[in-house]
Amino acid sequence: MRSSFRWSATVAVLSLTVVTAAYADDGADEQAINDLWVDFQTTDVAGNTERFLELWDPESIQMMPGIPLRGFEEISDYYSANLTPDAFQSMDIEPIENIIMGDWAYSMGNFTAQSGPANVDGKYSALLRRQSDGEWKIYRDMSNSNK
């Protein structure tokens, strides 16, 4: 029984090592995640709904203040109706921390945005999932204002 457990534990550890080693370039992953946030802010300001939606995982959820969007379909419906070239005049996303764990990553940071006369200063916390092609997409996202 003990040898069976040891064998199972050894296989599990080796499996995790192999999976993690396949994507062990944390520097490239960190850059790809930072690039995702640049793409997020750029497509948001441009009102490029099609490209903006490509940043989201098919099973994504976004939790904004007062507007929980559960599932890609709700995210798509909301942004298709509301993301226009004049919705945001500017946006700046500043990642503070990206933690990469194999095919998952946690990202948190601050953002500022100007939408009409309103200036928003806030923070975000997101879980990202690596897709089968290696691209990172937003799996869970939560943001709120600092005020």
XYZ file of C-alpha atoms in Angstrom:
147
model
C 0.000 0.000 0.000
C 2.817 2.425 0.917
C 4.741 1.709 -2.275
C 1.567 2.236 -4.303
C 1.070 5.627 -2.646
C 4.712 6.601 -3.245
C 4.432 5.570 -6.871
C 1.244 7.618 -7.307
C 2.819 10.629 -5.604
C 5.940 10.355 -7.759
C 3.880 10.160 -10.957
C 1.819 13.164 -9.857
C 4.916 15.268 -9.150
C 6.557 14.269 -12.426
C 3.350 15.072 -14.324
C 3.223 18.545 -12.806
C 6.895 19.073 -13.581
C 6.394 18.094 -17.226
C 3.322 20.331 -17.610
C 5.064 23.277 -15.949
C 8.281 22.713 -17.915
C 6.345 22.920 -21.186
C 5.604 26.562 -20.359
C 8.535 27.402 -18.078
C 9.410 30.722 -19.750
C 7.889 32.985 -17.112
C 9.552 36.062 -18.650
C 7.788 35.500 -21.978
C 4.528 34.731 -20.179
C 4.826 37.881 -18.074
C 5.357 39.924 -21.241
C 2.398 38.233 -22.956
C 0.160 39.040 -19.970
C 1.327 42.663 -19.888
C 0.680 42.822 -23.650
C -2.844 41.488 -23.047
C -3.559 44.445 -20.739
C -2.141 46.884 -23.315
C -4.436 45.277 -25.891
C -7.343 45.535 -23.413
C -6.870 49.281 -22.921
C -6.181 49.964 -26.607
C -9.226 48.078 -27.896
C -11.414 49.593 -25.150
C -10.476 53.165 -26.108
C -10.779 52.393 -29.837
C -14.178 50.766 -29.315
C -12.913 47.685 -31.179
C -15.475 45.231 -29.820
C -14.406 42.333 -32.041
C -10.767 42.423 -30.902
C -11.758 43.207 -27.302
C -13.897 40.048 -27.129
C -10.986 37.964 -28.450
C -9.203 38.701 -25.141
C -11.780 36.670 -23.181
C -11.834 32.927 -22.487
C -14.990 31.105 -23.693
C -15.867 30.386 -20.032
C -15.104 33.881 -18.736
C -16.883 35.867 -16.030
C -16.485 39.578 -15.374
C -17.553 41.184 -12.123
C -17.821 44.951 -12.479
C -19.568 47.074 -9.830
C -23.290 46.496 -10.271
C -22.884 44.532 -13.515
C -21.950 40.881 -13.083
C -21.420 39.297 -16.499
C -21.566 35.520 -16.184
C -20.287 33.747 -19.246
C -18.865 34.817 -22.571
C -22.328 35.353 -24.082
C -23.228 37.969 -21.451
C -19.831 39.641 -21.851
C -20.261 39.688 -25.621
C -23.819 41.075 -25.421
C -22.821 43.791 -22.956
C -19.758 45.014 -24.847
C -21.404 44.718 -28.263
C -24.059 47.133 -27.017
C -21.843 49.447 -24.955
C -18.283 49.513 -26.281
C -18.154 52.316 -28.821
C -15.222 54.479 -29.993
C -16.460 57.348 -27.818
C -17.091 55.296 -24.638
C -13.560 55.932 -23.287
C -11.241 58.795 -24.109
C -8.317 57.179 -22.306
C -7.390 54.147 -20.231
C -4.187 53.113 -18.539
C -3.769 49.673 -16.966
C -0.779 49.164 -14.691
C -0.157 45.542 -13.702
C 1.431 45.338 -10.254
C 1.751 41.589 -9.987
C 1.514 38.651 -12.375
C 1.872 35.188 -10.861
C 2.184 32.390 -13.409
C 1.213 28.859 -12.382
C 1.452 26.598 -15.423
C -1.599 27.234 -17.606
C -3.069 29.705 -15.103
C -1.973 33.168 -14.097
C -3.138 35.681 -11.521
C -2.835 39.350 -12.396
C -3.634 42.391 -10.297
C -3.049 46.065 -10.700
C -4.422 49.562 -10.989
C -6.179 51.390 -13.774
C -7.351 54.855 -14.692
C -9.938 55.650 -17.314
C -11.699 58.696 -18.632
C -15.226 58.221 -19.892
C -16.889 61.515 -20.786
C -16.599 63.831 -17.810
C -15.935 60.931 -15.415
C -12.434 59.969 -14.370
C -12.164 56.521 -12.821
C -9.275 55.451 -10.622
C -9.515 51.775 -9.700
C -7.986 48.361 -9.276
C -8.458 44.943 -10.801
C -7.843 41.323 -9.967
C -7.920 38.734 -12.743
C -7.386 35.060 -13.365
C -6.045 34.228 -16.815
C -6.031 30.898 -18.604
C -3.576 29.787 -21.262
C -5.344 28.566 -24.375
C -4.318 25.484 -26.366
C -2.429 27.776 -28.796
C -0.423 29.274 -25.882
C -2.290 32.603 -25.857
C -3.403 34.022 -22.498
C -7.056 35.027 -22.143
C -9.102 36.532 -19.337
C -10.940 33.814 -17.418
C -12.167 35.820 -14.402
C -11.979 39.571 -13.957
C -13.083 41.818 -11.122
C -12.579 45.552 -10.895
C -13.785 48.463 -8.811
C -13.206 52.133 -8.204
C -10.936 53.417 -5.458
C -13.578 55.997 -4.543
